[in-house]
Tab-separated table of C-alpha atoms in Angstrom:
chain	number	residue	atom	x	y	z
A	231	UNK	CA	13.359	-25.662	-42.225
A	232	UNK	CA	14.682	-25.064	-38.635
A	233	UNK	CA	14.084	-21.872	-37.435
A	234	UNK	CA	16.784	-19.518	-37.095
A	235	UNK	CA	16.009	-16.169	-35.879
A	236	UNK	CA	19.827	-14.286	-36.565
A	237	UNK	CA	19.867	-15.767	-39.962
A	238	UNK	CA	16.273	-13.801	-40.885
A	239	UNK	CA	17.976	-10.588	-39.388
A	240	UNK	CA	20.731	-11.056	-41.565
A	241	UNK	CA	19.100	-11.764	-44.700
A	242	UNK	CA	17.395	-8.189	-44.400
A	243	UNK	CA	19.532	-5.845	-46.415
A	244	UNK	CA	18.153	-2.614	-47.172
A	245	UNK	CA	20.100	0.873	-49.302
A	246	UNK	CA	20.334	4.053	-48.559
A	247	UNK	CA	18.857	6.824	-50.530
A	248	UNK	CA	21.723	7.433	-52.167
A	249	UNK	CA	22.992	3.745	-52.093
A	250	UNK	CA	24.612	3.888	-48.875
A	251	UNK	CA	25.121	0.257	-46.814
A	252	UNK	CA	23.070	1.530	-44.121
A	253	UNK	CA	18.954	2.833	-44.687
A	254	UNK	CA	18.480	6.681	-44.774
A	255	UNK	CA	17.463	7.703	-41.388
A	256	UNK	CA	13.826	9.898	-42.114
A	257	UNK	CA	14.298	13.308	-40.105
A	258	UNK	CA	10.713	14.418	-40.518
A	259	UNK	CA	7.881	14.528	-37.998
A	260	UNK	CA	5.374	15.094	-41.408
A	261	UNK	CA	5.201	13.854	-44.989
A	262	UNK	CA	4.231	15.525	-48.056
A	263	UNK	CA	1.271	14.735	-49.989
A	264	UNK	CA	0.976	14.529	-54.310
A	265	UNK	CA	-2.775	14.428	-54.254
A	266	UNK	CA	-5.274	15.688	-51.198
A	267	UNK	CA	-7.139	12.278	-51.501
A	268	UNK	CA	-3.563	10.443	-50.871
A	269	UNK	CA	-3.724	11.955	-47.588
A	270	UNK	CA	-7.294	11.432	-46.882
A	271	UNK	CA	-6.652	7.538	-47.924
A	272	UNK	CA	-4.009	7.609	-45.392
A	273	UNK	CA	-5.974	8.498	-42.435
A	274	UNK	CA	-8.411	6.301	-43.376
A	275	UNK	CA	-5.836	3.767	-43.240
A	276	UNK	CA	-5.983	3.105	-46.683
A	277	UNK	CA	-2.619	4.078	-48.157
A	278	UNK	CA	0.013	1.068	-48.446
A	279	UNK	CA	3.334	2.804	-48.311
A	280	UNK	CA	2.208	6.505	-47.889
A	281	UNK	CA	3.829	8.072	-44.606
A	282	UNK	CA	1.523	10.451	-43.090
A	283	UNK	CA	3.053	11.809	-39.314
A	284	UNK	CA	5.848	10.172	-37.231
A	285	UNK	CA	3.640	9.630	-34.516
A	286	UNK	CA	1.738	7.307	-36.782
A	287	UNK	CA	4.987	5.306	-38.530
A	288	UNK	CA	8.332	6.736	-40.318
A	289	UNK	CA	10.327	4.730	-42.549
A	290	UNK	CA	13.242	4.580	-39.756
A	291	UNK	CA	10.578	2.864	-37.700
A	292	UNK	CA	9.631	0.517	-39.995
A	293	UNK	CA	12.678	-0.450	-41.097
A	294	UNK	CA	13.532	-1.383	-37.699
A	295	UNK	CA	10.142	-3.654	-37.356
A	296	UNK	CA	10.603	-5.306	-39.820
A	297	UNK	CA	14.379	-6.625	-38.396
A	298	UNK	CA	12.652	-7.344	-35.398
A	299	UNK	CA	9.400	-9.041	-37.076
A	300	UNK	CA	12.114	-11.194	-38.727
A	301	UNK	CA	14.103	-12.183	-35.567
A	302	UNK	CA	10.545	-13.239	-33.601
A	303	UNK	CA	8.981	-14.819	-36.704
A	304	UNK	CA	5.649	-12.177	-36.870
A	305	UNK	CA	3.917	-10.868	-39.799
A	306	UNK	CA	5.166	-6.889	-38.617
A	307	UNK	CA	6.245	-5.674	-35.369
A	308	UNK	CA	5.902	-1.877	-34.235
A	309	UNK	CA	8.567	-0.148	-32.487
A	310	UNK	CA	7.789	2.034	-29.788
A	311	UNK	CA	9.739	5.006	-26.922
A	312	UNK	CA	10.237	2.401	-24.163
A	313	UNK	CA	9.267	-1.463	-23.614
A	314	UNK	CA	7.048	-0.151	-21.353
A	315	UNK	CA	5.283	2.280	-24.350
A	316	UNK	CA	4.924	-1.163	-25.770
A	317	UNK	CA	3.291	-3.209	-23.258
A	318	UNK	CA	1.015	-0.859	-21.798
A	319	UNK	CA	-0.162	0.207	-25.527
A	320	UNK	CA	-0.686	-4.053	-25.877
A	321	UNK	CA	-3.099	-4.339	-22.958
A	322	UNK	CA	-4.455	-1.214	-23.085
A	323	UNK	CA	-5.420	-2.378	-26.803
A	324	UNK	CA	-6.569	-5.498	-25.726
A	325	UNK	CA	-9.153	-5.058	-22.730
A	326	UNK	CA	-11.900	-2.601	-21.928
A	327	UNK	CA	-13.734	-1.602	-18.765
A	328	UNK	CA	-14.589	-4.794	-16.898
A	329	UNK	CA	-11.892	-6.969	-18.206
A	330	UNK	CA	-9.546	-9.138	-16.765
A	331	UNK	CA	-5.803	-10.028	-17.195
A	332	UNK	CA	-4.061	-13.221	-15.769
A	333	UNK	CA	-0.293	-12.315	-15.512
A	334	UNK	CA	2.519	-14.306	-14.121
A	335	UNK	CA	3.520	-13.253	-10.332
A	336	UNK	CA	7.156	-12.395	-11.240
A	337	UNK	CA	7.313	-9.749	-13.871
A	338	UNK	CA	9.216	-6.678	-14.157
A	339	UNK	CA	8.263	-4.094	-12.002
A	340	UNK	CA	7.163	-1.567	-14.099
A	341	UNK	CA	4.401	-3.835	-15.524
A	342	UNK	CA	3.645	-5.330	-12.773
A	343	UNK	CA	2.929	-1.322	-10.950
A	344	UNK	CA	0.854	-0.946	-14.209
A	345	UNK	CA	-1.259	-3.715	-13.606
A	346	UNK	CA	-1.992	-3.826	-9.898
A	347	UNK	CA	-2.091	-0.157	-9.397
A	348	UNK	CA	-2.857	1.568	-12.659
A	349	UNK	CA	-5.180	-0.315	-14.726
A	350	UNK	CA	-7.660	-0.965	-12.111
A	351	UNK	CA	-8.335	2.787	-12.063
A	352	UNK	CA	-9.979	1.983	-15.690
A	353	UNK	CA	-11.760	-0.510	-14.546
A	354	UNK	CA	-9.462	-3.851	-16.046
A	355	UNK	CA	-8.291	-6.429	-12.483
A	356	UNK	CA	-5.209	-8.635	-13.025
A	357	UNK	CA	-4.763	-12.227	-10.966
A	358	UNK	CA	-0.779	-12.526	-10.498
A	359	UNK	CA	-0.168	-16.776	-10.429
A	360	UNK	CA	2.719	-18.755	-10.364
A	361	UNK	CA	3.185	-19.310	-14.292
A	362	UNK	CA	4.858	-22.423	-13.689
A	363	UNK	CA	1.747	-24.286	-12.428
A	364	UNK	CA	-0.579	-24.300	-15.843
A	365	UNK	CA	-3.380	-25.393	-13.300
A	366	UNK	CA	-3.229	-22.310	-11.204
A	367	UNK	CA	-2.967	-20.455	-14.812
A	368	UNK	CA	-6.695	-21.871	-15.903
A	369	UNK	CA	-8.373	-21.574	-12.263
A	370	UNK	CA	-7.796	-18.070	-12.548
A	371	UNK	CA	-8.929	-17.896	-16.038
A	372	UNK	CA	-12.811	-16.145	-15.574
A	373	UNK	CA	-15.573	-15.316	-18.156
A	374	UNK	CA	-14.320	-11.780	-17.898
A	375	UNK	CA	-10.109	-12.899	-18.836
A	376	UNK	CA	-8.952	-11.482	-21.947
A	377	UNK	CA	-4.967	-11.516	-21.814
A	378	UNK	CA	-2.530	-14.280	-20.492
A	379	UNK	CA	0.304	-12.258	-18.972
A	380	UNK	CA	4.130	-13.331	-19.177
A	381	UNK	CA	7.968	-13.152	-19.595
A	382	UNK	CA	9.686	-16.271	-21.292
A	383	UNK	CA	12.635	-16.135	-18.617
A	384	UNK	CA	10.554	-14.121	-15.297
A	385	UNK	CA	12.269	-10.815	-14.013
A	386	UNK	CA	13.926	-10.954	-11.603
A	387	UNK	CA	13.120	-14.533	-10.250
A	388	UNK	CA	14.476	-16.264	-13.703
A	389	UNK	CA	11.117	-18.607	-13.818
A	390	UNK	CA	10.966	-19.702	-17.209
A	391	UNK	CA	7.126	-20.091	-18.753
A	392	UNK	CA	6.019	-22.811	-20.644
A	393	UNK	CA	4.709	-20.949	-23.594
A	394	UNK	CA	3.345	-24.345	-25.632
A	395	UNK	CA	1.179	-24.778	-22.798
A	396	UNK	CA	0.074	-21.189	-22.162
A	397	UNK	CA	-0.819	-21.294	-25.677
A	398	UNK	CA	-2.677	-24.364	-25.665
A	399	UNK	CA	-4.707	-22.483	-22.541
A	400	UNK	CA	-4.996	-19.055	-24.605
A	401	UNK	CA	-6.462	-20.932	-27.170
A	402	UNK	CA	-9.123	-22.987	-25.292
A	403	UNK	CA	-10.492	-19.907	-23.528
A	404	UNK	CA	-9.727	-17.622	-26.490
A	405	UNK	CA	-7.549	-15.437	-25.139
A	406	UNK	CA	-4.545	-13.415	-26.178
A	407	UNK	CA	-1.384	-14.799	-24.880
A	408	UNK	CA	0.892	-11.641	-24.445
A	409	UNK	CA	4.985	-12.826	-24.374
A	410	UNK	CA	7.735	-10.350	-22.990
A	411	UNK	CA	10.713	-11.818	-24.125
A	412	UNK	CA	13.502	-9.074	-23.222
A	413	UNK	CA	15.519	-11.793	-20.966
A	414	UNK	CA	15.851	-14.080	-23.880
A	415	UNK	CA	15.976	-12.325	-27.701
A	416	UNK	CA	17.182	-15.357	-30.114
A	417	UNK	CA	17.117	-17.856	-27.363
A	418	UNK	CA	13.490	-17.921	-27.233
A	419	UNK	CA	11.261	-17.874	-29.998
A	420	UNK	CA	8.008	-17.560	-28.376
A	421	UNK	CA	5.642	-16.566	-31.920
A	422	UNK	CA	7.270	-19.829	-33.000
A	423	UNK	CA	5.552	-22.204	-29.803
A	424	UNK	CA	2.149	-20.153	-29.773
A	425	UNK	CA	2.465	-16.548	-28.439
A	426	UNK	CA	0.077	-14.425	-30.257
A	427	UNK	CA	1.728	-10.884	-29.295
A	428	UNK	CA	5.992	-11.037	-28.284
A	429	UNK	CA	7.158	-7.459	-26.678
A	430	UNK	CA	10.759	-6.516	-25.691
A	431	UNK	CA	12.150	-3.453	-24.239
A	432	UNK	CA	14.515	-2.741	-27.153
A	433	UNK	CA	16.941	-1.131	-23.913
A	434	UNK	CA	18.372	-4.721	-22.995
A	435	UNK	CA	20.287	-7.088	-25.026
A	436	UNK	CA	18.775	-5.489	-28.449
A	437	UNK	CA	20.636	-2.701	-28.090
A	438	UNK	CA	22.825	-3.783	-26.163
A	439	UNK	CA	25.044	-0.566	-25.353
A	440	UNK	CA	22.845	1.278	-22.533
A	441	UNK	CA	22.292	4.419	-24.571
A	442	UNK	CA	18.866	3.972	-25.493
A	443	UNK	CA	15.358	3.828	-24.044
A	444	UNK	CA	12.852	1.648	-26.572
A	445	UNK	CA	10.231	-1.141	-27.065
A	446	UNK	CA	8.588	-3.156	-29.522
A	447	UNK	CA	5.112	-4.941	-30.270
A	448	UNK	CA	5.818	-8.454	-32.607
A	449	UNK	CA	2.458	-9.553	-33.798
A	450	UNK	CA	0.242	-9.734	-36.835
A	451	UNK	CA	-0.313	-7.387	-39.140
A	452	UNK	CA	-4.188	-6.412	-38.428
A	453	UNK	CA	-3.108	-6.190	-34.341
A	454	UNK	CA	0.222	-3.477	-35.207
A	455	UNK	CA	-2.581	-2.014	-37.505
A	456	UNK	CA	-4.910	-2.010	-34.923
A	457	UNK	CA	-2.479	-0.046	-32.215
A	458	UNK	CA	-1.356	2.594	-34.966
A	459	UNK	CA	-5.227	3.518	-36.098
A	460	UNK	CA	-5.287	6.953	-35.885
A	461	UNK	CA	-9.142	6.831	-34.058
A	462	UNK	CA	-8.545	4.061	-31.681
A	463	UNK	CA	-5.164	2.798	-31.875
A	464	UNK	CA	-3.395	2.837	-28.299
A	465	UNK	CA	0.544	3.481	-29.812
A	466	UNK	CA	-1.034	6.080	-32.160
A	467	UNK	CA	-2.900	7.936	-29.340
A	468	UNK	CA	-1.050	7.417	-26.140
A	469	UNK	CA	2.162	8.969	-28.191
A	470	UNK	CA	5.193	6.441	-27.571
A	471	UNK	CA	6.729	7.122	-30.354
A	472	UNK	CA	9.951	5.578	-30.917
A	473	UNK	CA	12.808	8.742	-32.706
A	474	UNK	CA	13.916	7.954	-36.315
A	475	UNK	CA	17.500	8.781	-35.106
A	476	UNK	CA	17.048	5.803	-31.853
A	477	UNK	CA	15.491	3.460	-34.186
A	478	UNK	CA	18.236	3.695	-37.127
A	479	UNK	CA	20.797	3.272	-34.141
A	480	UNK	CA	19.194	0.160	-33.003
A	481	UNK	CA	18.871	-1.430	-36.103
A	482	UNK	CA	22.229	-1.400	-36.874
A	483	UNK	CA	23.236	-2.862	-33.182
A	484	UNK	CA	21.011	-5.762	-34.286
A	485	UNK	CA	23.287	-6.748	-36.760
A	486	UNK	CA	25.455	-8.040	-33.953
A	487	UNK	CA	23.062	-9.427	-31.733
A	488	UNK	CA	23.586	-13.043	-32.225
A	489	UNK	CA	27.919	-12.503	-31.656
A	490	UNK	CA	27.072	-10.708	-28.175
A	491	UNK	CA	24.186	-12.810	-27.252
A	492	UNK	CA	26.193	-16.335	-27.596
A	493	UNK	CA	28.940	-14.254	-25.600
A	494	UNK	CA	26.641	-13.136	-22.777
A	495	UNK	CA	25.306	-16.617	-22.244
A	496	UNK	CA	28.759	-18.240	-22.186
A	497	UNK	CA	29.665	-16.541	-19.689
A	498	UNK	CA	26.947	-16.385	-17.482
A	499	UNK	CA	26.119	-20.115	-17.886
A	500	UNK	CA	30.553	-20.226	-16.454
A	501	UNK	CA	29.904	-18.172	-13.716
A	502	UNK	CA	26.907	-19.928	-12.748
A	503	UNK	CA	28.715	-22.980	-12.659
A	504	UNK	CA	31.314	-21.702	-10.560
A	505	UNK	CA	29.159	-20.239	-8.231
A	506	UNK	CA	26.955	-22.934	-7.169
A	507	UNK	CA	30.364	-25.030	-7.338
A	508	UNK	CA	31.112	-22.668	-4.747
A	509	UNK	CA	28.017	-23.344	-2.491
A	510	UNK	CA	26.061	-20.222	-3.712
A	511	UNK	CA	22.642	-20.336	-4.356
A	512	UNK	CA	22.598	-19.973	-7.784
A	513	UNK	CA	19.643	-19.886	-9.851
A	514	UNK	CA	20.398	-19.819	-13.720
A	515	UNK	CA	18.016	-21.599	-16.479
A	516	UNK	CA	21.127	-23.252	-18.047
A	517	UNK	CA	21.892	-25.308	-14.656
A	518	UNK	CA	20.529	-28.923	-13.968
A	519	UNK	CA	19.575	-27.570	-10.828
A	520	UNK	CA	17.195	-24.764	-12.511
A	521	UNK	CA	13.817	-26.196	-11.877
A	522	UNK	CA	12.544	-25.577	-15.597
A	523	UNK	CA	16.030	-26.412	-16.947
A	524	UNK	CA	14.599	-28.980	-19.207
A	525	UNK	CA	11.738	-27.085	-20.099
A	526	UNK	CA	13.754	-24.059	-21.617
A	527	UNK	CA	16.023	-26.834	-23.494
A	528	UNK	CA	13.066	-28.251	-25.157
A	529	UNK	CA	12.135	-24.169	-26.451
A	530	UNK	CA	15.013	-23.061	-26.628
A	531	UNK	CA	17.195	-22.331	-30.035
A	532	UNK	CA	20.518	-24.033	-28.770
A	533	UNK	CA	22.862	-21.606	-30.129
A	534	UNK	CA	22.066	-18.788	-28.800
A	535	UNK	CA	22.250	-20.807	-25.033
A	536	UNK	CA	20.915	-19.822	-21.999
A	537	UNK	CA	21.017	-16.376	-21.799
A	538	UNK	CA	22.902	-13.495	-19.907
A	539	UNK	CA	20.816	-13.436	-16.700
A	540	UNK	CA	21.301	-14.993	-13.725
A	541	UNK	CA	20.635	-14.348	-9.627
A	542	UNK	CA	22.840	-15.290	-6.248
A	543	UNK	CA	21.732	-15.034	-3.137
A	544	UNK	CA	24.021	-14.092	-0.770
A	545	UNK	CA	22.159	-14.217	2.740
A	546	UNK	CA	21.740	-10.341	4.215
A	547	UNK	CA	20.887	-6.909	2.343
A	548	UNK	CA	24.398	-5.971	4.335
A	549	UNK	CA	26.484	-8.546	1.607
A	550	UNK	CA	24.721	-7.581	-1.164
A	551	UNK	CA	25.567	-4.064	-0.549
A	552	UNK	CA	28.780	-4.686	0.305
A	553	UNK	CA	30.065	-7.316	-2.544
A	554	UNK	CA	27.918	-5.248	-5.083
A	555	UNK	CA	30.341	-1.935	-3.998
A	556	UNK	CA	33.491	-4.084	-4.088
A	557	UNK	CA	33.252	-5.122	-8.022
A	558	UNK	CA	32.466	-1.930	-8.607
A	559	UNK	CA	35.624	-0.879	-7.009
A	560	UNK	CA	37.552	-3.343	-8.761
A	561	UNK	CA	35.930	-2.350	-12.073
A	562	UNK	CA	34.277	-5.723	-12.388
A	563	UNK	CA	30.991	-3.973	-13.778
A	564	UNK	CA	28.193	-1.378	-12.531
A	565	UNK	CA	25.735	-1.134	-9.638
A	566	UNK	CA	23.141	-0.404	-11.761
A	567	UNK	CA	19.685	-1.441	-12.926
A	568	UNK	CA	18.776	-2.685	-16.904
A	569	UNK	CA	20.622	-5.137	-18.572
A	570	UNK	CA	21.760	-6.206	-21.919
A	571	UNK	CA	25.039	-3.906	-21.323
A	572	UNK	CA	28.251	-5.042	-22.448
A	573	UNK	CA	29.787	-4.728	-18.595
A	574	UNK	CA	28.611	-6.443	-16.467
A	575	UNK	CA	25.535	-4.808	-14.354
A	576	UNK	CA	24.319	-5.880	-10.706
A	577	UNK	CA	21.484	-4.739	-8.402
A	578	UNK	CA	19.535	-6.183	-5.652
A	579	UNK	CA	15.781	-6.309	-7.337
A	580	UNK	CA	13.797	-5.992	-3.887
A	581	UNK	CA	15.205	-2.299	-3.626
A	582	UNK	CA	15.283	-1.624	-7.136
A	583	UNK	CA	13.812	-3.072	-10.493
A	584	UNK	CA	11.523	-4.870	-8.335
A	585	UNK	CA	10.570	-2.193	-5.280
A	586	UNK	CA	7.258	-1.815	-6.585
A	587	UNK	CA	6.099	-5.226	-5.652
A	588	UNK	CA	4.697	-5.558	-1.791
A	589	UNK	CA	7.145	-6.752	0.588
A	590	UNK	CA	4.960	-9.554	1.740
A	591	UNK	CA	4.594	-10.110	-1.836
A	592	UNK	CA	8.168	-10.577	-2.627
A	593	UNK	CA	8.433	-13.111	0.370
A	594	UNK	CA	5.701	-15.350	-0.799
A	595	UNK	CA	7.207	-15.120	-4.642
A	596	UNK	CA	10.598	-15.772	-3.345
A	597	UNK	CA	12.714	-12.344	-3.462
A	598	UNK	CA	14.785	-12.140	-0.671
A	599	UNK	CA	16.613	-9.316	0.598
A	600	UNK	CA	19.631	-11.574	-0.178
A	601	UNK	CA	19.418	-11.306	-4.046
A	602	UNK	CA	21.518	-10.090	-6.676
A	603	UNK	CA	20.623	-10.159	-10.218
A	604	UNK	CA	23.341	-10.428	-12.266
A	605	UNK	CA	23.201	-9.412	-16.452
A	606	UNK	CA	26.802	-10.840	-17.391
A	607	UNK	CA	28.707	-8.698	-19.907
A	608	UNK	CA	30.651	-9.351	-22.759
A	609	UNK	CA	34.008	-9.914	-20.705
A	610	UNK	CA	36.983	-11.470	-23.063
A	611	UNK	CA	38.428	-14.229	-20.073
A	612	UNK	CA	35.398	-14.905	-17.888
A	613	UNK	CA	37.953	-17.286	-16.001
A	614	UNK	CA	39.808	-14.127	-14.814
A	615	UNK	CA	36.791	-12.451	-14.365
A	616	UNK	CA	35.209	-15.104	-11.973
A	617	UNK	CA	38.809	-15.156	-9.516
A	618	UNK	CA	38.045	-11.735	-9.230
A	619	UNK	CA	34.302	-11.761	-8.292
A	620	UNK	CA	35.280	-14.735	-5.928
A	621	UNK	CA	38.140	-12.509	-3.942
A	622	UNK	CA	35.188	-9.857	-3.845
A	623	UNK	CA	33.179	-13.082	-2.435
A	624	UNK	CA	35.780	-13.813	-0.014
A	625	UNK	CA	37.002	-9.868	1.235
A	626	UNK	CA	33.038	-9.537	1.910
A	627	UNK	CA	32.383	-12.923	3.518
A	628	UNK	CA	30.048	-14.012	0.852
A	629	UNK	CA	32.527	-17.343	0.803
């Protein structure tokens, strides 16, 4: 059978303690005990089902890991405080002292800070490459690589990463092949073409309503066990614990994932075609134009389309600035960094969710001062919404 990631979230049904539609939400930090060796069986990792400390796991947490296990197509997943809490807890798990990470050059900033700047500090180098270019990928592949490094649809550049074939790689060198796929829940499957570890930040298009901060590690169920041990385990001990209260409001936002993710991508994939229509530079997955446009088609579960995301450059730091202020005025959406939201948000990455990256750096990847990144809301008539963004275009001399 087909694949079909919204129809495993929605055969999840789970009742309340006292029956109720929606799971009990656990408001403990610590569990009780019937028998001293219960607990000791617990810390020893031996306890299926026993709840021990919240840090560890809480049934809040798990219920919302197993949604999201569902919707990527992994044995478990383990939620965490911020995608970030989950990533960093991945690689950290991963690689030791004199290890080596090949990521992709466009990646969100945060991760991208973490790995050139903080991880060499314990001794673990990264090589940033173009993903696109699988023979790039393998030459920097070295006796010492552990983890191949990506996002299915790149932040804030919108590459798109062709996860069959950094699998295939992954597998010849035996390496983990670590997948953040926050740009493209439900559109992208990436467990399903080979990714042995899929993270999100739970923030975006997961939660979709910009009130909470969270993360999440897909994977098997000995890796999740792996992060949560309470000797070694890098979610256990580095504390990012996800809040029962977050994670029972999360869960129940997933329920409508699939409605506001075919809604985002319809109208970003109309405004893109308006836009380059218009002679912007438009750079959106779902375009012919889009170098890896066939690529995501052929990974992609049609649906869902081609996402919410998409980037114009306008020419000068002065337009951005000055068109991003102007829908704002006009109540078009928010200057504002994250996505996922269901108004529209803009922001020019070189200044914001991308600042930590080198200038030089962003010139070479292809980040000009002349970007906006674009995560299209839920808007009812795009069409009216586009006339507007295009007298914007034209007040500002965008157009």
């Amino acid at each position: 059978m087909k694949f079909n990631p919204a129809e495993n979230i929605q055969d999840l049904q789970y009742f309340g303690e006292f029956g109720g539609v929606n799971p009990s939400i656990s408001d403990s930090s610590t569990y009780t005990f019937l028998s001293a060796k219960t607990m000791f069986d617990t810390f020893e990792g031996n306890a299926e089902g026993c709840y021990l400390y919240s840090r560890h796991s809480s049934p809040s947490n798990l219920y919302l890991g197993e949604a999201l296990a569902a919707m990527e197509g992994t044995e478990t997943a383990n939620v965490a405080a911020s995608g970030m809490g989950a990533i960093t807890s991945v690689l950290l798990q991963l690689c030791n002292a004199g290890n080596h990470i090949v990521s992709s050059r466009t990646i969100y900033g945060g991760t991208y800070a973490f790995l050139k700047n903080f991880t060499p500090k314990l001794g673990i180098e990264t090589n940033f490459v173009d993903i696109t270019k699988l023979e790039l990928v393998e030459a920097a592949i070295t006796k010492n690589t552990k983890v191949l490094y990506c996002e299915s649809v790149s932040n804030p550049l919108l590459e798109v990463a062709d996860i069959k074939g950094l699998s295939a790689l992954a597998k010849k060198h035996n390496l983990k092949l670590v997948v953040d796929n926050t740009f493209s829940p439900l559109s992208i499957s990436p467990a399903k073409l080979g990714a042995d570890i899929v993270c999100h930040s739970l923030t975006k298009f997961i939660n979709g309503s910009s009130d909470t901060v969270g993360g999440v590690v897909c994977g098997t169920q000995e890796f999740n066990n792996d992060l949560r041990n309470v000797n070694d385990g890098a979610s256990m001990l580095l504390g990012s614990t996800m809040d029962s209260l977050r994670a029972a409001s999360v869960l129940k936002n997933m329920r409508t994932l699939h409605i506001r993710m075919k809604q985002h991508s319809y109208n970003a994939a109309y405004l893109a075609d308006k836009f380059q229509s218009d002679g912007l530079k438009t750079v959106y997955p779902g375009l012919e134009s889009h170098p890896s446009h066939q690529l995501f088609k052929k990974m992609m579960n049609a649906e869902y389309g081609f996402g919410g995301m998409l980037t114009i450059d306008v020419g000068s730091l002065e337009k951005v600035n000055a068109l991003m202020e102007l829908m704002q005025h006009k109540n078009l959406g928010y200057l504002a960094v994250s996505l996922g939201f269901y108004k529209t948000l803009f922001s020019a990455p070189g200044s914001s969710t991308s600042s930590e990256i080198p200038e030089e750096e962003q010139v070479a990847m292809g980040l000009t001062n002349g970007l906006i990144r674009f995560s299209i809301g839920l808007d009812n008539d795009i069409e009216r919404t586009y006339k507007m963004m295009k007298g914007c275009m034209l007040q500002v001399g965008v157009l």
